[in-house]
PDB file of C-alpha atoms in Angstrom:
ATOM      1  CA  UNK A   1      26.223  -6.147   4.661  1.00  0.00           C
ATOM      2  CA  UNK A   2      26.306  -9.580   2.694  1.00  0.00           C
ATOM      3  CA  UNK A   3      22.843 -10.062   4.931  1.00  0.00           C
ATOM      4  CA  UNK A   4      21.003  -7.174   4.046  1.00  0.00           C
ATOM      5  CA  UNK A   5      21.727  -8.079   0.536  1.00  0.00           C
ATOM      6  CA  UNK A   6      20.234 -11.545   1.106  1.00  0.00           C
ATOM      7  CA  UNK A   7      17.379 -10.039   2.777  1.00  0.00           C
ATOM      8  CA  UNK A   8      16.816  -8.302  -0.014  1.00  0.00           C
ATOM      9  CA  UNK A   9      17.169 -10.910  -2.781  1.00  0.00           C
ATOM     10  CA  UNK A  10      14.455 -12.544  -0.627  1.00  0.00           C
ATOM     11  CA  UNK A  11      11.923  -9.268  -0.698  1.00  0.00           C
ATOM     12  CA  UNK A  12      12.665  -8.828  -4.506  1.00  0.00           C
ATOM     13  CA  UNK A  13      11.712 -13.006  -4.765  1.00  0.00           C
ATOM     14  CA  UNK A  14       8.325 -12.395  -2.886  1.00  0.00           C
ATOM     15  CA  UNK A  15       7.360  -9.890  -4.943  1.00  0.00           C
ATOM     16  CA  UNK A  16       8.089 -11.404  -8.043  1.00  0.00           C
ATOM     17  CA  UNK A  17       5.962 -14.466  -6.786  1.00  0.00           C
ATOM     18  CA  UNK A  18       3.134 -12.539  -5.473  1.00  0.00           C
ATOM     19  CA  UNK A  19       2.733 -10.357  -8.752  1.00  0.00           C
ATOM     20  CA  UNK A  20       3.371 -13.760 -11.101  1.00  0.00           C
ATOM     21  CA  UNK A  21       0.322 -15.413  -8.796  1.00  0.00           C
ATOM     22  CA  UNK A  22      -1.761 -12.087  -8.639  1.00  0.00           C
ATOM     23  CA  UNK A  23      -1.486 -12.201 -12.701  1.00  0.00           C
ATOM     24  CA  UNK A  24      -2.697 -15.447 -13.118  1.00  0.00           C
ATOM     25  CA  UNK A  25      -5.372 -15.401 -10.035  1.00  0.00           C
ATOM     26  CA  UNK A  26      -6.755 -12.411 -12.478  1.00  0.00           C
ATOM     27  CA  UNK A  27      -6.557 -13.787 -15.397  1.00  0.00           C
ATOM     28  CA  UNK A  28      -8.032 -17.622 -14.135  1.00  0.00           C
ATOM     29  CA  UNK A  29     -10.402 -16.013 -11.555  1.00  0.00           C
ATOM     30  CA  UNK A  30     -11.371 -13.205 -13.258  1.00  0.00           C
ATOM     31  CA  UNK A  31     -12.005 -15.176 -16.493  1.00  0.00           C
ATOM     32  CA  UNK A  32     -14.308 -17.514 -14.737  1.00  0.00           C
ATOM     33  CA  UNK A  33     -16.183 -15.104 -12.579  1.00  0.00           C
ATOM     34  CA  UNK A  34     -15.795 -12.013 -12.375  1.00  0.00           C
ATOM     35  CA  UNK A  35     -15.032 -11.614  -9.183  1.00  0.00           C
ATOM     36  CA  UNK A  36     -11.499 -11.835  -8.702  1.00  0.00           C
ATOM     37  CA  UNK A  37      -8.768  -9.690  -9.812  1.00  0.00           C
ATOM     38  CA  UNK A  38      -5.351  -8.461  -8.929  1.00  0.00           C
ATOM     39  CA  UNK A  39      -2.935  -5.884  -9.986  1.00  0.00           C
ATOM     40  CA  UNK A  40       1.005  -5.295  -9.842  1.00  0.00           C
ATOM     41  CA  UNK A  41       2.154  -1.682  -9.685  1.00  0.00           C
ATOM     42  CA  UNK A  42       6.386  -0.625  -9.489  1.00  0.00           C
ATOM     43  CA  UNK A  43       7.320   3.112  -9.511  1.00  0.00           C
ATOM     44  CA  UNK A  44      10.718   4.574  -9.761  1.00  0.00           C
ATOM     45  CA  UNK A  45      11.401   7.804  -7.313  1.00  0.00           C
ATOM     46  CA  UNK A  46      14.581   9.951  -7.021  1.00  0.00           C
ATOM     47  CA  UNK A  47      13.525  10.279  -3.289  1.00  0.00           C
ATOM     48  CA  UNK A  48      11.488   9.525  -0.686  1.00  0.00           C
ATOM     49  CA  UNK A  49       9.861  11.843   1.325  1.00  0.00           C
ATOM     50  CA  UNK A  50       7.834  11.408   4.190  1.00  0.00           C
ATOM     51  CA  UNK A  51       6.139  14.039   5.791  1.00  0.00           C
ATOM     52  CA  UNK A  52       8.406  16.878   4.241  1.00  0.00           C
ATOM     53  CA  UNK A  53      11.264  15.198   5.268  1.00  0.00           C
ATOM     54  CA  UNK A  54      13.632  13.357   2.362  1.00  0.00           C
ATOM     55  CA  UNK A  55      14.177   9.439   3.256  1.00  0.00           C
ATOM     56  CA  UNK A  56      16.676   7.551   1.831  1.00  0.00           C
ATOM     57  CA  UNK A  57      19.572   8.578  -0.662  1.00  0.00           C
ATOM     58  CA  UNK A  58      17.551   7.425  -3.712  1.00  0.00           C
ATOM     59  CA  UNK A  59      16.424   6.180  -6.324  1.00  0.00           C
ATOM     60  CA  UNK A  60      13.720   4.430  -4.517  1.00  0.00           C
ATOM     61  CA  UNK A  61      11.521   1.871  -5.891  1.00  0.00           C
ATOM     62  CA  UNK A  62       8.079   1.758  -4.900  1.00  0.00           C
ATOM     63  CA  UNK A  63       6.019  -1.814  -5.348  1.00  0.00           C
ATOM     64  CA  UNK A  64       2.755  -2.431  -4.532  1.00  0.00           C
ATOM     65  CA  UNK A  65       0.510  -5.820  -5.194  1.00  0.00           C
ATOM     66  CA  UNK A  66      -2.968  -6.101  -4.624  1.00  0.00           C
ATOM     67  CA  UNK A  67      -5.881  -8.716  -4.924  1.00  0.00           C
ATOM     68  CA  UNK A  68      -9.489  -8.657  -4.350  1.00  0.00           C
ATOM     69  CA  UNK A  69     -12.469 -11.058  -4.173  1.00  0.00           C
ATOM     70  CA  UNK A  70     -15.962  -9.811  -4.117  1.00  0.00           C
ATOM     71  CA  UNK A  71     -16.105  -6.737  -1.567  1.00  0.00           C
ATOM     72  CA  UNK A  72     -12.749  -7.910   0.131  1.00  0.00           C
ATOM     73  CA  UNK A  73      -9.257  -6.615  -0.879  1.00  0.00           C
ATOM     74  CA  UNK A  74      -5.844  -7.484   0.002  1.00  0.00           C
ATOM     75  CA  UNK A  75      -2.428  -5.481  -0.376  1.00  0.00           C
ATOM     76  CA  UNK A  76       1.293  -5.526  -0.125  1.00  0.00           C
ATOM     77  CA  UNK A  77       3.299  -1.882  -0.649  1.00  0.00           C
ATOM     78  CA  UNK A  78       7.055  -2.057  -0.654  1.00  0.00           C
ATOM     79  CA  UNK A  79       9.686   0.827  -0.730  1.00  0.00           C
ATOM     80  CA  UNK A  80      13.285   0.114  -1.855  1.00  0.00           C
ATOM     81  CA  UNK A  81      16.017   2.346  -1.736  1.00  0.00           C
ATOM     82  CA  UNK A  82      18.765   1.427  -4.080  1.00  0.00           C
ATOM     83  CA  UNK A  83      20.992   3.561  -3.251  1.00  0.00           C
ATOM     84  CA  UNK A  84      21.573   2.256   0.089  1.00  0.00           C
ATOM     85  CA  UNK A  85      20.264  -1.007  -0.489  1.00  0.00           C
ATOM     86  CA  UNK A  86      17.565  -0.823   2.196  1.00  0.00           C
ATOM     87  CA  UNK A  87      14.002  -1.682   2.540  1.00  0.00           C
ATOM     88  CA  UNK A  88      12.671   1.378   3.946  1.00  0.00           C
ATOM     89  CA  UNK A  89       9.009   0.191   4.474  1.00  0.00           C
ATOM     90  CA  UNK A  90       6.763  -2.828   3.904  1.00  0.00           C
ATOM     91  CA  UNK A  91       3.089  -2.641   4.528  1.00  0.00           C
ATOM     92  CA  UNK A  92       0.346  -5.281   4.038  1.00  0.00           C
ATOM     93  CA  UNK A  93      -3.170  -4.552   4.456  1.00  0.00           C
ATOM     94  CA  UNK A  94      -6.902  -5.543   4.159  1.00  0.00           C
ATOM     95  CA  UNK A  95      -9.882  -4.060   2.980  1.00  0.00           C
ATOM     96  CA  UNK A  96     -13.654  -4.519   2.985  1.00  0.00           C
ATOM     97  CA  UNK A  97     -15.686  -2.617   0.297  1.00  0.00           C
ATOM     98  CA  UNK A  98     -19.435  -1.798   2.044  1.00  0.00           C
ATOM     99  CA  UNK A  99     -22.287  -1.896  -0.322  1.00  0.00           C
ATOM    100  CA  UNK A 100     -24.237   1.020  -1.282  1.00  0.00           C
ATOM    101  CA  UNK A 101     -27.289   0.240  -2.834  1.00  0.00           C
ATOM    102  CA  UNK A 102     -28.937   1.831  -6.305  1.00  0.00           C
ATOM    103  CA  UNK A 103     -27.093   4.471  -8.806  1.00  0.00           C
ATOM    104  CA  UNK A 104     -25.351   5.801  -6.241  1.00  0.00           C
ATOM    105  CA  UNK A 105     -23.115   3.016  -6.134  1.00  0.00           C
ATOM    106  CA  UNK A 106     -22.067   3.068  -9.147  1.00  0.00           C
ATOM    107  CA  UNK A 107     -20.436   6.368  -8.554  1.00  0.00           C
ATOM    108  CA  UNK A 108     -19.644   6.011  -4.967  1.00  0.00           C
ATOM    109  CA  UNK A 109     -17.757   2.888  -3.307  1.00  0.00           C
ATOM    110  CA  UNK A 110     -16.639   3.448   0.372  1.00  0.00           C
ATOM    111  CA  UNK A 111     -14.664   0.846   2.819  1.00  0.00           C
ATOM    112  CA  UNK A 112     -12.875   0.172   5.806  1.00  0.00           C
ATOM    113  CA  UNK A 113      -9.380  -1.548   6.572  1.00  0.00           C
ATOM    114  CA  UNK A 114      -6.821  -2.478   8.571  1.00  0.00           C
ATOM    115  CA  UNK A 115      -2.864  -2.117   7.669  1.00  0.00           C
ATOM    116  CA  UNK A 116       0.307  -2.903   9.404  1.00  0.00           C
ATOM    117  CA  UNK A 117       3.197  -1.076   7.800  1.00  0.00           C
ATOM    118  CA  UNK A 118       6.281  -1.775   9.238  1.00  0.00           C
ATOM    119  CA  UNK A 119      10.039  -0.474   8.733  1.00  0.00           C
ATOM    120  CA  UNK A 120      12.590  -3.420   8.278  1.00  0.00           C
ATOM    121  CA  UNK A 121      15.707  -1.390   8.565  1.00  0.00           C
ATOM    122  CA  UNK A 122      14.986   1.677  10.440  1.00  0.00           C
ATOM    123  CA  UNK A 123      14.352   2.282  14.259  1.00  0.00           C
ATOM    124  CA  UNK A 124      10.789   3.500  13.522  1.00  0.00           C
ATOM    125  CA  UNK A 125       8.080   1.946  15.455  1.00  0.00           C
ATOM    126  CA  UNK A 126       5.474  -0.469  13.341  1.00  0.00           C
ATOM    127  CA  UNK A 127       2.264   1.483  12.542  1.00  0.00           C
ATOM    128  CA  UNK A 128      -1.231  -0.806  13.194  1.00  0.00           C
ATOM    129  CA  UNK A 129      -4.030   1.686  11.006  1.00  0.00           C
ATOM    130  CA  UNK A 130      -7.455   1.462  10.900  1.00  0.00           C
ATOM    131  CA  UNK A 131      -8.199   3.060   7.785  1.00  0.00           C
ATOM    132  CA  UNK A 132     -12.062   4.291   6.220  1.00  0.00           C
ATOM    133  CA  UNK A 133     -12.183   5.629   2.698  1.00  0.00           C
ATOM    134  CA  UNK A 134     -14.354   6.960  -0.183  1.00  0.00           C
ATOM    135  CA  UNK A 135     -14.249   7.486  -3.838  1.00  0.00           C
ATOM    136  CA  UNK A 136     -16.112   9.219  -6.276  1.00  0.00           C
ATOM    137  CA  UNK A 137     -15.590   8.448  -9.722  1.00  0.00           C
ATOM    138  CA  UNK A 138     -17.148  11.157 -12.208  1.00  0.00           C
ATOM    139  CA  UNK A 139     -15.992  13.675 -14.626  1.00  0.00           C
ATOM    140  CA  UNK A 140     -12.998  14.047 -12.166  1.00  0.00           C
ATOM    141  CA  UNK A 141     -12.604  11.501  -9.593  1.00  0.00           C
ATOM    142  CA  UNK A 142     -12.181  12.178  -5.762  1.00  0.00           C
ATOM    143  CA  UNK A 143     -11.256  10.354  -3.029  1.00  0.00           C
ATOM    144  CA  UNK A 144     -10.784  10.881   0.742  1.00  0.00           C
ATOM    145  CA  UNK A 145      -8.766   8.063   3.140  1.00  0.00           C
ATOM    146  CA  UNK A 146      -9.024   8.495   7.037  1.00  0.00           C
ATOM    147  CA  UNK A 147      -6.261   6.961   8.791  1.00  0.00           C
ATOM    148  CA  UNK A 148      -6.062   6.423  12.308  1.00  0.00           C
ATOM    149  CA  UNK A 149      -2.519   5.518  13.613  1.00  0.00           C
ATOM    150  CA  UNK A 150      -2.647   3.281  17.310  1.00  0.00           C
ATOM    151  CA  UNK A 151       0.387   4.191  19.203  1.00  0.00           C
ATOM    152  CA  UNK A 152       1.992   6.188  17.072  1.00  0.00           C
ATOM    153  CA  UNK A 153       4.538   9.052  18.594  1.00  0.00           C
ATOM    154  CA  UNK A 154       4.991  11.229  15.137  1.00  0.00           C
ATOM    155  CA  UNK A 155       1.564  11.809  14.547  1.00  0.00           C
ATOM    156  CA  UNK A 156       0.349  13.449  18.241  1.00  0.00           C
ATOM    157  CA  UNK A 157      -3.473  12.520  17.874  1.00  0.00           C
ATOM    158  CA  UNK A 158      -2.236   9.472  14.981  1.00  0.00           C
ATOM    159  CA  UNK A 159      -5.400  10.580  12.966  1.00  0.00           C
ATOM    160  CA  UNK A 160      -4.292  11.427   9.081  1.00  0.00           C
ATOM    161  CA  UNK A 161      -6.691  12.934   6.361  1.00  0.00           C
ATOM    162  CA  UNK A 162      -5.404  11.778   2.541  1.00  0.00           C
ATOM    163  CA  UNK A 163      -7.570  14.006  -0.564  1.00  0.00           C
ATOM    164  CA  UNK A 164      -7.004  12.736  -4.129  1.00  0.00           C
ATOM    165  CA  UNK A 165      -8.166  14.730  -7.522  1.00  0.00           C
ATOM    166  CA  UNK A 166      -7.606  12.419 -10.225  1.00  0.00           C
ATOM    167  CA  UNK A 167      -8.519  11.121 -13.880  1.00  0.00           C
ATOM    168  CA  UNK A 168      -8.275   8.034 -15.361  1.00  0.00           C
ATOM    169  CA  UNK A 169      -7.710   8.270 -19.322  1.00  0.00           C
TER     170      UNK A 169
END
């Protein structure tokens, strides 16, 4: 028990370092030219559930960290249960924005990635995803992510379609 705890005083550390260095890559990068940003995100859940199915006793604290250059884009997502005082998942992934040329890419921006999300304290086997997405941002913004899980025994053919409706205000 005392090591899990440790383990966790360690995750919490990381993540306090990467958002403190993603804040100031954005605001020294970004500043200078353009180019660079980052972002820090935490969300506070009663639960967790995964494919219909509740994970975790709750509440569960979701983290996620994230810093791009140019057309290339890096991430780290972590889930936290606190009420069991278990990292349920860490992922880390990369992505590469493709260009479109003219107005349309100013309202369109697709990519393709590659993520590893792995499950420190649970007997689930890490996922390796290739991922493609794209966005439309208009009067209501859409966005579709194609997943493609390698190896993966919960998901029979391991392909996965995400849809998003959103706005931004």
């Amino acid at each position: 028990m005392r090591q899990i705890k440790q383990d966790n005083l360690k995750t919490a550390r990381r993540f306090g370092l990467v958002g403190s260095g993603l804040i100031l890559l954005s605001a020294l990068g970004g500043a200078q030219a353009g180019e660079v940003g980052g972002s820090f995100s935490s969300t506070l859940k009663s639960k967790s559930i995964i494919s219909g199915s509740e994970r975790g006793k709750g509440p569960i604290s979701e983290n996620l960290a994230c810093v791009g250059w140019k057309r290339l884009g890096g991430f780290v997502w972590h889930e936290y249960d606190a009420g069991k005082g278990k990292n349920l998942e860490v992922d880390y992934g990369v992505r590469l924005g493709l260009p479109i040329p003219g107005k349309l890419g100013k309202l369109v921006n697709v990519g393709v990635g590659a993520q590893y999300w792995t499950y420190p304290e649970d007997n689930f086997k890490e996922d390796r995803v290739f991922s493609a997405d794209a966005t439309y941002n208009g009067p209501i913004d859409l966005k579709v992510d194609l997943l493609q899980l390698f190896d993966n025994g919960e998901v029979e053919s391991g392909n996965n379609v995400v849809g998003t409706v959103s706005k931004t205000f």
